[in-house]
């Protein structure tokens, strides 16, 4: 193992069984074999088994940050548990240098009747700290958790946020060399989330190695410089975090569009079949129909309706969401256009114009509704049903939008 | 940076020799001293936190048990035999030692279950759980046992000085009980039926030990054979006789069974170590 390498995963595979009965049976036979010193053959799949991880290899140097991304069930948590040594791989080998801290088990072993203070000793010991180590960082743990007088109350009286704060605080203070974090950064309120980010970035600055499992591409891009994309237990892509995340987001987008017809990816709810939105078309500054735009360019959406009866004081809504389902724009026609004395019927369209669409590169889905009288009386609703893309560009920004920013001194 | 490198591979534990396994597990236990203390505190003291009488319950249950023995005694249901001490006291001691054995078995059987809350999330030596479980059982037993002895003294029954050797006779009981329990602990994860089967068998085994009767009073030859080949006969009566009379009736057989129990425990300990690897992922 190279000097700087702290995690080395070589051709690791792990199989699981979906059926509990079968899983119990295989467990029994494996134990039976072990009893007589026979090594169970772990390399072949038995009936009902599947590879949760299949031939995964990578290495991580000290101080690096790796994000593991992928759909639910792609093997991310299994991989973390293998690295943590909870259970062994079925093939390959895992080498880990240094002490591992897992933010998988926030609040592991907490006893509800013990006070926060007592639980710090308990949980700290479970996470592998000695009594003296805990004593030394005791105040830091309490400070960081910031739960006030509750520290002397039984944990069962805590709100869920409070026990997560305390659990997280213990785990992050256990001084690991390698930190495994599974979706934990999404917990707590904003102030606490910021504190956690700060703590993790301090940890990285001091030479700590991070493996982060997350569904939030934004978080992943911020916290890590490498990414590993797992798909059905196999590595689909690995490399610099932005490249892998872009590919992942594109894939998600394409998958959505392949699953359904190309123009419709979301859901369509019709409350009145006489009044429907038939389609949405997008146009660029040259009035050409397109679905690909440059960031900051002119954007026009044309919403086509077909009403077999007349609709009095119609209200159209239009919204754009990114691949993480964050709503980036939402607008109602009655914000700028008074249609309260208007009636529409037959076929026609209404246009939404965004002079400069300052979105970052990626894929977007549009939601549009037609309502009558007030916005709650929805006649027709297309939820994230129309797609467009912002072309990749070299501009470096974080956040969900790409609004022009200048710096001066 | 000179950090220790940990390697995880398939069937890794099977590649380790028997002797090394014992060394590893023993070292793990020594290393987990603080964990054992913390878990012991959590499970021993916290189980009483929600009750008004608290730890007093540890005293109450044996006292209530004794009342029933005193009742049976005065009602003459248990025929007094020619035992060195009144027969009910004899039975009380015997069943209390049986309880010690069953406790060793039960606490070892709960080894993996005791960590169920976080065994799937945190890496730590699970051997620590066995020690914590056993310590918890011993603490409970000691209190009950002392209460029993005090009550016996009050009734004018004096144990022999051999009682000082009683802790030694508890060791083989631990080896046999914990050895059995460790196997059950692993197997019950993948076949919970097994726990039930063994519990039923244990119900019968109790009667195949001369606890509520005397060994030389058995008339049925079959039962006599069963009692004679039952290893627990020697371990349980040995511990009882050392308290009552200060001697062990069948010293050779006692030592042989004690030695076998020790070997059995070591084998079972090793089995626990190699197979727990295979069941933790199935602890759902």
XYZ file of C-alpha atoms in Angstrom:
693
model
C 0.000 0.000 0.000
C 1.436 3.368 -1.024
C 2.502 5.733 1.669
C -0.295 8.255 1.148
C -3.063 5.794 0.424
C -5.427 5.363 3.356
C -8.176 3.333 1.716
C -7.548 0.704 -0.912
C -10.465 -1.274 -2.286
C -9.528 -4.133 -4.612
C -12.180 -5.894 -6.706
C -14.638 -5.918 -3.863
C -17.962 -7.690 -4.259
C -20.743 -8.305 -1.801
C -23.888 -10.324 -2.298
C -27.189 -10.184 -0.505
C -30.428 -12.110 -0.562
C -33.778 -10.442 -0.894
C -35.816 -13.213 0.704
C -35.430 -13.402 4.483
C -36.053 -17.171 4.620
C -33.377 -17.829 2.011
C -30.994 -15.447 3.728
C -31.469 -17.341 6.996
C -30.932 -20.667 5.207
C -27.704 -19.528 3.520
C -26.520 -18.095 6.831
C -27.122 -21.445 8.503
C -25.257 -23.408 5.840
C -22.345 -20.971 5.924
C -22.064 -21.322 9.690
C -22.324 -25.066 9.402
C -19.457 -25.104 6.924
C -17.382 -22.770 9.074
C -17.980 -25.131 11.989
C -16.017 -27.798 10.168
C -13.418 -25.398 8.878
C -14.751 -25.429 5.293
C -14.519 -22.017 3.694
C -17.874 -21.215 2.104
C -17.439 -20.348 -1.577
C -18.394 -16.712 -1.578
C -17.695 -16.107 -5.249
C -20.793 -17.734 -6.776
C -24.343 -16.489 -6.573
C -26.810 -18.904 -5.055
C -30.480 -18.856 -6.000
C -32.107 -15.604 -4.925
C -28.832 -13.798 -4.324
C -27.689 -10.690 -6.138
C -24.526 -8.630 -6.170
C -25.057 -5.577 -4.037
C -21.531 -4.580 -4.984
C -19.759 -6.020 -7.977
C -16.044 -5.741 -8.590
C -15.510 -2.316 -7.077
C -11.966 -0.957 -6.905
C -10.596 2.435 -5.944
C -8.117 4.030 -3.661
C -8.143 7.178 -1.650
C -5.184 9.192 -0.436
C -4.922 10.915 2.869
C -6.829 14.205 2.961
C -8.942 13.484 -0.092
C -12.701 13.734 -0.230
C -14.697 11.162 -2.149
C -18.404 11.313 -2.833
C -20.320 8.148 -3.563
C -23.398 8.840 -5.625
C -26.039 6.692 -7.279
C -29.661 5.687 -7.115
C -31.212 4.105 -4.065
C -30.097 0.506 -3.823
C -26.979 1.019 -5.903
C -24.755 -0.267 -3.081
C -23.560 2.993 -1.532
C -24.357 2.152 2.064
C -23.115 -1.404 1.644
C -19.789 -0.024 0.500
C -19.584 2.255 3.550
C -20.354 -0.630 5.868
C -17.704 -2.806 4.252
C -15.114 -0.060 4.685
C -16.260 0.335 8.266
C -15.733 -3.395 8.804
C -19.289 -4.139 9.890
C -19.344 -7.192 7.659
C -16.696 -8.720 5.369
C -16.667 -8.611 1.552
C -17.467 -11.771 -0.416
C -14.683 -11.103 -2.879
C -11.684 -8.844 -3.035
C -10.010 -7.014 -0.209
C -10.299 -3.768 1.683
C -7.352 -2.062 3.308
C -7.872 0.816 5.662
C -5.125 2.806 7.339
C -6.020 4.627 10.535
C -9.076 5.048 12.668
C -12.455 5.199 10.994
C -15.226 7.382 12.305
C -18.680 6.698 11.030
C -21.348 9.325 10.835
C -23.672 6.514 9.858
C -24.544 5.750 13.409
C -25.474 9.064 14.884
C -26.482 8.410 18.478
C -25.396 4.762 18.446
C -26.251 3.051 21.712
C -27.992 6.021 23.301
C -30.057 4.919 26.252
C -33.265 6.933 26.478
C -33.286 7.010 30.289
C -29.728 8.254 30.633
C -28.981 11.947 30.527
C -27.170 13.543 27.613
C -24.061 13.759 29.764
C -24.107 10.029 30.611
C -24.842 9.156 27.011
C -21.768 11.047 25.829
C -19.618 8.618 27.801
C -21.577 5.647 26.559
C -21.715 6.587 22.897
C -18.133 7.864 22.949
C -16.931 4.538 24.301
C -18.881 2.640 21.677
C -17.213 4.791 19.026
C -13.855 3.721 20.416
C -12.776 6.602 22.628
C -11.189 6.088 26.011
C -12.611 7.665 29.139
C -9.803 10.201 29.234
C -10.220 11.135 25.605
C -13.895 11.752 26.245
C -13.139 13.778 29.340
C -10.765 15.998 27.381
C -13.234 16.850 24.662
C -16.341 16.680 26.808
C -16.920 20.431 26.847
C -16.282 20.690 23.120
C -18.923 18.049 22.495
C -21.453 19.882 24.645
C -20.605 23.248 23.097
C -20.958 21.918 19.613
C -24.254 20.144 20.282
C -25.552 23.376 21.823
C -28.613 21.907 23.467
C -28.435 23.984 26.647
C -29.787 22.590 29.918
C -31.105 19.525 28.138
C -27.656 18.004 28.508
C -28.680 16.945 32.036
C -32.081 15.603 31.010
C -32.745 12.052 29.802
C -32.322 11.674 26.063
C -35.910 10.429 25.798
C -37.053 13.995 26.496
C -35.075 15.354 23.538
C -36.572 16.424 20.258
C -35.296 14.372 17.342
C -33.189 17.344 16.275
C -31.535 17.533 19.679
C -30.528 13.890 19.800
C -29.119 14.149 16.288
C -27.129 17.221 17.350
C -25.707 15.415 20.327
C -25.031 12.206 18.413
C -23.371 14.055 15.572
C -21.281 16.066 17.980
C -19.964 12.937 19.681
C -19.220 11.237 16.374
C -17.391 14.187 14.843
C -15.319 14.679 17.977
C -14.163 11.081 18.071
C -11.065 12.223 16.137
C -11.094 9.751 13.274
C -8.526 9.671 10.465
C -11.223 8.736 7.988
C -14.787 9.953 8.240
C -17.628 8.023 6.660
C -20.765 10.096 6.324
C -24.051 8.726 5.058
C -26.593 11.433 4.240
C -26.064 12.982 7.654
C -25.292 16.468 6.513
C -28.920 16.880 5.647
C -29.946 16.821 9.302
C -30.812 19.553 11.715
C -31.595 23.174 11.126
C -29.633 25.435 8.836
C -27.387 26.893 11.530
C -26.424 23.438 12.706
C -25.913 22.216 9.137
C -23.497 25.101 8.590
C -21.652 24.214 11.769
C -21.326 20.629 10.587
C -19.984 21.743 7.217
C -17.464 23.950 8.955
C -16.432 21.102 11.227
C -16.024 18.723 8.312
C -14.017 21.230 6.344
C -11.754 21.778 9.385
C -11.404 18.045 9.593
C -10.345 17.959 5.934
C -7.876 20.807 6.414
C -6.185 18.887 9.194
C -5.521 15.999 6.854
C -8.691 14.039 7.417
C -10.082 11.834 4.666
C -13.791 11.962 3.880
C -16.152 9.568 2.176
C -19.576 11.074 1.720
C -22.717 9.363 0.520
C -25.314 11.841 -0.581
C -28.149 12.429 -2.988
C -27.554 16.152 -3.039
C -25.286 16.972 -5.982
C -24.818 20.455 -4.620
C -23.474 19.170 -1.339
C -21.316 16.601 -3.060
C -19.765 19.217 -5.359
C -19.008 21.415 -2.388
C -17.605 18.833 -0.025
C -15.582 16.518 -2.238
C -13.161 16.664 -5.127
C -13.644 13.092 -6.353
C -16.788 11.173 -7.008
C -17.695 7.578 -7.595
C -20.965 6.755 -9.282
C -22.368 3.368 -8.368
C -25.019 1.780 -10.518
C -26.428 -1.636 -9.560
C -23.354 -2.300 -7.464
C -20.859 -1.449 -10.188
C -18.752 1.621 -10.752
C -20.303 3.490 -13.642
C -18.041 6.528 -13.520
C -15.321 7.816 -11.284
C -13.170 10.903 -11.446
C -13.308 14.620 -10.629
C -16.488 15.438 -8.775
C -17.939 17.901 -11.305
C -17.466 15.584 -14.273
C -19.049 12.633 -12.540
C -21.915 14.679 -11.136
C -22.647 16.217 -14.562
C -22.755 12.775 -16.117
C -24.953 11.488 -13.328
C -27.371 14.379 -13.671
C -27.518 13.936 -17.443
C -28.147 10.269 -17.010
C -30.974 10.895 -14.569
C -32.465 13.363 -17.024
C -32.208 11.003 -19.985
C -33.572 8.135 -17.983
C -36.566 10.244 -17.124
C -37.117 11.111 -20.769
C -36.618 7.532 -21.968
C -39.017 6.203 -19.408
C -41.837 8.206 -20.904
C -42.366 9.938 -24.236
C -39.726 12.499 -25.086
C -41.838 15.566 -24.442
C -43.561 14.394 -21.323
C -41.729 13.178 -18.239
C -43.822 14.137 -15.241
C -47.472 13.735 -14.483
C -50.542 15.203 -16.057
C -53.623 15.765 -13.936
C -56.804 16.904 -15.622
C -59.668 18.098 -13.470
C -61.791 19.222 -16.375
C -61.236 17.389 -19.661
C -62.799 20.270 -21.551
C -59.998 22.599 -20.620
C -56.484 21.237 -21.104
C -52.970 22.426 -21.734
C -51.900 20.479 -24.810
C -48.158 21.193 -24.960
C -45.388 23.623 -24.178
C -42.816 24.760 -26.713
C -39.603 26.648 -26.018
C -38.064 29.376 -28.207
C -34.713 31.157 -28.261
C -33.917 34.804 -29.081
C -34.156 34.066 -32.838
C -37.658 32.683 -32.236
C -36.462 29.224 -33.202
C -38.030 26.325 -31.370
C -35.426 24.531 -29.240
C -34.888 22.731 -25.949
C -31.248 23.765 -25.483
C -30.323 27.213 -24.199
C -27.178 28.985 -23.162
C -27.065 30.270 -19.631
C -28.234 33.887 -19.501
C -29.909 33.795 -22.912
C -33.427 34.783 -23.920
C -36.053 32.179 -23.076
C -39.627 31.929 -24.167
C -42.127 29.198 -23.350
C -45.340 28.961 -25.309
C -48.121 27.204 -23.420
C -50.805 25.803 -25.735
C -54.307 25.285 -24.435
C -57.470 23.778 -25.831
C -60.743 24.765 -24.181
C -64.020 23.272 -25.297
C -65.833 25.678 -23.013
C -65.011 29.243 -22.136
C -62.812 29.812 -19.112
C -63.465 33.028 -17.203
C -60.563 34.923 -15.666
C -57.956 32.237 -16.413
C -54.683 32.083 -14.518
C -51.695 30.267 -15.937
C -48.748 29.245 -13.792
C -45.296 28.299 -14.947
C -42.408 26.906 -12.907
C -38.950 25.483 -13.526
C -37.329 22.851 -11.323
C -33.794 21.471 -11.515
C -32.880 17.774 -11.414
C -32.790 17.815 -7.651
C -36.411 18.948 -7.692
C -35.557 22.369 -6.353
C -37.925 24.956 -7.722
C -35.813 27.707 -9.298
C -38.537 29.848 -10.850
C -42.264 29.946 -10.241
C -44.569 32.563 -11.675
C -48.319 33.130 -12.035
C -49.748 34.986 -15.009
C -51.759 37.252 -12.689
C -48.514 38.709 -11.307
C -48.083 40.820 -14.436
C -51.089 40.181 -16.617
C -54.631 40.946 -15.497
C -56.959 38.444 -17.157
C -59.752 38.818 -14.592
C -62.166 40.186 -17.199
C -60.979 37.889 -19.963
C -62.485 34.692 -21.236
C -60.580 32.122 -23.268
C -61.979 29.339 -25.392
C -60.968 27.168 -28.314
C -57.303 26.674 -29.095
C -54.636 29.239 -28.319
C -51.472 29.883 -26.421
C -49.957 32.146 -23.809
C -46.274 33.037 -23.601
C -43.887 33.252 -20.680
C -40.753 35.258 -21.366
C -37.608 35.238 -19.278
C -35.225 37.774 -20.821
C -32.101 36.274 -19.283
C -32.316 32.747 -18.032
C -29.485 32.718 -15.543
C -29.490 29.020 -14.695
C -26.440 26.853 -14.335
C -25.767 24.082 -16.845
C -28.028 21.120 -16.454
C -31.447 19.784 -17.110
C -34.708 21.384 -16.079
C -38.337 20.428 -16.005
C -41.267 22.758 -16.281
C -44.541 22.647 -14.452
C -47.532 24.490 -15.807
C -51.142 24.774 -14.748
C -54.313 26.384 -15.937
C -56.698 27.652 -13.267
C -59.993 29.475 -13.335
C -60.828 32.480 -11.137
C -58.260 31.796 -8.452
C -55.041 29.827 -8.568
C -56.386 26.992 -6.402
C -59.152 26.094 -8.845
C -56.888 24.074 -11.108
C -58.366 22.792 -14.339
C -55.274 21.201 -15.811
C -51.903 20.477 -14.317
C -48.646 19.268 -15.900
C -46.197 18.517 -13.102
C -42.560 18.675 -14.279
C -43.734 17.524 -17.652
C -41.631 19.557 -20.103
C -37.879 19.456 -20.403
C -35.125 21.776 -21.534
C -31.387 21.949 -21.058
C -28.908 24.676 -20.255
C -25.782 23.923 -22.271
C -22.586 23.066 -20.463
C -20.263 26.018 -20.064
C -16.953 26.754 -18.438
C -18.257 29.271 -15.932
C -17.557 28.189 -12.391
C -20.293 28.820 -9.886
C -21.917 27.055 -7.041
C -25.560 27.285 -6.196
C -28.634 26.608 -8.264
C -28.432 29.676 -10.519
C -25.713 31.250 -12.620
C -26.390 34.917 -12.070
C -23.612 37.175 -13.388
C -21.422 38.284 -10.513
C -18.587 40.791 -10.556
C -15.983 41.385 -7.924
C -14.344 44.756 -7.230
C -11.786 45.984 -4.757
C 2.188 8.465 9.325
C 2.463 5.082 10.954
C -1.122 4.084 11.348
C -2.247 0.524 11.636
C -3.574 -1.020 8.431
C -6.753 -3.053 8.802
C -7.582 -5.593 6.123
C -11.009 -7.037 5.395
C -11.216 -10.119 3.190
C -13.693 -12.948 2.616
C -13.503 -15.797 5.142
C -10.713 -13.933 6.849
C -11.450 -15.274 10.307
C -11.442 -18.867 9.107
C -7.813 -18.433 8.125
C -6.826 -17.612 11.676
C -5.612 -20.512 13.793
C -7.490 -21.684 16.868
C -4.909 -20.510 19.321
C -4.615 -17.106 17.683
C -8.389 -16.666 17.815
C -8.329 -17.054 21.566
C -5.495 -14.607 21.904
C -7.274 -12.071 19.690
C -10.540 -12.414 21.557
C -8.884 -12.198 24.918
C -6.994 -9.074 23.882
C -10.193 -7.580 22.520
C -11.888 -8.082 25.850
C -9.053 -6.425 27.729
C -9.119 -3.541 25.259
C -12.888 -3.156 25.610
C -12.779 -2.812 29.378
C -14.349 0.639 29.310
C -16.971 -0.351 26.802
C -17.952 -3.258 29.029
C -18.245 -0.965 32.042
C -20.336 1.582 30.139
C -22.674 -1.025 28.684
C -22.979 -2.732 32.065
C -23.955 0.548 33.693
C -26.437 1.247 30.954
C -28.177 -2.102 31.104
C -27.896 -2.935 34.790
C -28.897 0.341 36.393
C -31.139 1.688 33.692
C -33.499 -1.267 33.755
C -34.731 -0.055 37.138
C -34.855 3.639 36.424
C -38.511 3.720 35.537
C -39.671 1.895 38.692
C -40.410 3.488 42.056
C -38.670 0.785 44.040
C -35.661 0.827 41.721
C -32.839 -1.536 42.634
C -34.886 -2.861 45.569
C -36.479 -5.191 43.035
C -33.268 -7.186 42.910
C -33.945 -8.070 46.585
C -37.676 -8.451 46.317
C -37.778 -11.216 43.733
C -35.563 -13.693 45.640
C -37.416 -12.943 48.873
C -40.699 -13.785 47.230
C -39.140 -16.975 45.883
C -38.056 -17.934 49.349
C -41.495 -17.361 50.798
C -42.842 -19.996 48.442
C -40.163 -22.481 49.537
C -40.938 -21.796 53.170
C -44.596 -22.358 52.397
C -43.889 -25.672 50.643
C -41.702 -26.675 53.559
C -44.304 -26.051 56.224
C -47.028 -27.605 54.087
C -44.915 -30.754 53.957
C -45.309 -31.058 50.189
C -41.613 -31.620 49.770
C -40.807 -34.771 51.675
C -37.840 -34.239 53.952
C -35.194 -36.850 53.167
C -32.033 -37.736 54.948
C -30.217 -34.691 53.645
C -27.652 -32.853 55.736
C -29.830 -29.763 55.706
C -33.634 -29.515 55.535
C -34.787 -30.706 52.136
C -36.365 -27.408 50.989
C -33.114 -25.590 51.668
C -31.393 -28.298 49.683
C -33.758 -27.803 46.769
C -33.497 -24.041 47.051
C -29.714 -24.143 46.752
C -29.805 -26.628 43.919
C -32.238 -24.639 41.868
C -30.377 -21.457 42.566
C -27.243 -23.052 41.086
C -29.288 -24.279 38.152
C -30.380 -20.658 37.771
C -26.752 -19.601 37.743
C -26.062 -22.032 34.917
C -29.143 -21.015 32.949
C -28.174 -17.392 33.435
C -24.728 -18.044 31.975
C -26.393 -19.778 29.066
C -28.980 -17.047 28.605
C -26.575 -14.137 28.825
C -24.189 -15.714 26.347
C -27.153 -16.505 24.138
C -28.021 -12.826 24.127
C -24.523 -11.758 23.154
C -25.326 -10.607 19.639
C -28.843 -9.550 20.513
C -27.508 -7.250 23.236
C -25.762 -5.175 20.626
C -28.645 -5.236 18.192
C -29.112 -1.486 18.387
C -25.772 -0.614 16.922
C -24.032 -3.840 15.915
C -24.946 -3.019 12.327
C -23.589 0.496 12.501
C -20.462 0.570 14.599
C -17.413 -1.659 14.530
C -16.352 -2.936 17.945
C -15.362 -6.315 19.369
C -18.534 -8.220 20.143
C -16.736 -10.374 22.687
C -17.213 -7.412 24.975
C -20.932 -8.079 24.890
C -20.447 -11.597 26.262
C -18.513 -10.272 29.237
C -21.003 -7.490 29.859
C -23.910 -9.917 29.686
C -22.182 -12.322 32.056
C -21.209 -9.579 34.489
C -24.793 -8.417 34.566
C -25.975 -11.918 35.314
C -23.376 -12.444 38.050
C -24.360 -9.172 39.699
C -27.993 -10.245 39.769
C -27.117 -13.725 40.937
C -24.862 -12.570 43.767
C -27.588 -10.450 45.276
C -30.110 -13.280 45.070
C -27.590 -15.765 46.388
C -26.624 -13.662 49.388
C -30.288 -13.144 50.222
C -30.818 -16.904 49.998
C -27.934 -17.638 52.327
C -29.097 -15.042 54.852
C -32.588 -16.519 54.867
C -31.170 -20.022 55.303
C -29.099 -18.798 58.241
C -32.217 -17.291 59.778
C -33.903 -20.674 59.505
C -31.018 -22.210 61.349
C -29.404 -23.817 58.310
C -25.648 -23.273 58.308
C -23.690 -23.901 55.122
C -20.279 -25.516 55.422
C -17.041 -23.598 55.062
C -16.884 -25.098 51.606
C -19.045 -22.188 50.517
C -15.815 -20.253 50.130
C -14.921 -22.586 47.264
C -18.284 -22.036 45.623
C -16.979 -19.353 43.210
C -14.534 -21.921 41.834
C -17.316 -24.367 41.152
C -19.166 -21.650 39.278
C -16.420 -21.517 36.643
C -17.214 -24.821 34.905
C -20.877 -23.853 35.005
C -19.916 -20.706 33.147
C -17.878 -22.615 30.562
C -20.658 -25.031 29.776
C -23.455 -22.457 29.892
C -21.638 -19.759 27.954
C -20.271 -22.292 25.463
C -23.796 -23.394 24.669
C -25.070 -19.823 24.718
C -22.469 -18.499 22.267
C -23.454 -21.092 19.678
C -27.112 -20.278 20.200
C -26.354 -16.573 19.960
C -24.988 -16.939 16.440
C -27.388 -19.603 15.232
C -30.484 -17.867 16.524
C -29.812 -14.980 14.145
C -30.367 -17.300 11.202
C -32.684 -19.835 12.854
C -34.680 -18.456 15.731
C -36.403 -21.840 16.047
C -33.240 -23.126 17.633
C -33.614 -20.944 20.709
C -37.078 -22.357 21.284
C -35.914 -25.941 20.813
C -33.068 -25.520 23.280
C -35.331 -23.828 25.806
C -37.703 -26.791 25.665
C -34.817 -29.226 26.045
C -33.523 -27.250 29.013
C -36.885 -27.686 30.692
C -36.302 -31.459 30.593
C -32.642 -31.240 31.515
C -33.647 -29.590 34.791
C -35.417 -32.774 35.819
C -32.479 -34.914 34.727
C -30.382 -33.310 37.447
C -30.857 -34.361 41.056
C -32.125 -30.982 42.210
C -35.661 -31.647 43.380
C -34.788 -35.259 44.274
C -31.747 -37.161 45.456
C -29.489 -39.134 43.169
C -29.518 -42.318 45.248
C -33.307 -42.340 45.516
C -33.947 -42.903 41.807
C -35.637 -46.237 41.162
C -36.171 -46.149 37.406
C -32.953 -47.531 35.842
C -33.425 -45.509 32.666
C -33.722 -42.246 34.556
C -30.750 -43.311 36.633
C -28.633 -43.706 33.505
C -29.832 -40.401 32.109
C -28.962 -38.620 35.333
C -25.582 -40.310 35.485
C -24.535 -39.365 31.972
C -25.864 -35.818 32.281
C -22.777 -33.632 32.709
C -24.840 -31.017 34.537
C -25.558 -33.553 37.280
C -21.970 -33.275 38.400
C -21.535 -29.553 37.882
C -24.727 -28.563 39.688
C -24.626 -31.077 42.542
C -20.892 -30.510 42.931
C -21.436 -26.804 43.493
C -24.331 -27.503 45.841
C -22.545 -30.160 47.838
C -19.532 -27.970 48.373
C -21.825 -25.413 49.982
C -23.830 -27.900 52.014
C -21.192 -30.444 52.985
C -17.869 -28.990 51.924
C -17.122 -31.945 49.638
C -17.825 -33.069 46.117
C -19.321 -36.547 45.870
C -17.865 -37.655 42.565
C -14.589 -35.714 42.333
C -13.160 -37.597 39.313
C -16.301 -37.246 37.257
C -16.625 -33.653 38.386
C -13.132 -32.766 37.207
C -13.605 -34.624 33.933
C -16.840 -32.778 33.178
C -15.232 -29.487 34.210
C -12.346 -30.114 31.817
C -14.708 -31.058 28.994
C -16.722 -27.900 29.668
C -13.588 -25.828 29.341
C -12.635 -27.393 26.004
C -16.220 -27.059 24.797
C -16.217 -23.381 25.698
C -12.965 -22.728 23.861
C -14.292 -24.461 20.740
C -17.562 -22.633 20.914
C -15.778 -19.347 21.437
C -13.816 -19.939 18.277
C -16.961 -20.920 16.431
C -18.590 -17.714 17.583
C -15.667 -15.728 16.279
C -15.620 -17.252 12.811
C -19.345 -17.364 12.274
C -20.554 -14.066 13.679
C -18.965 -12.585 10.579
C -21.514 -14.451 8.523
C -24.598 -13.491 10.463
C -24.224 -9.806 11.270
C -25.255 -8.838 7.752
C -28.360 -10.932 8.306
C -29.337 -9.219 11.553
C -32.346 -7.440 10.161
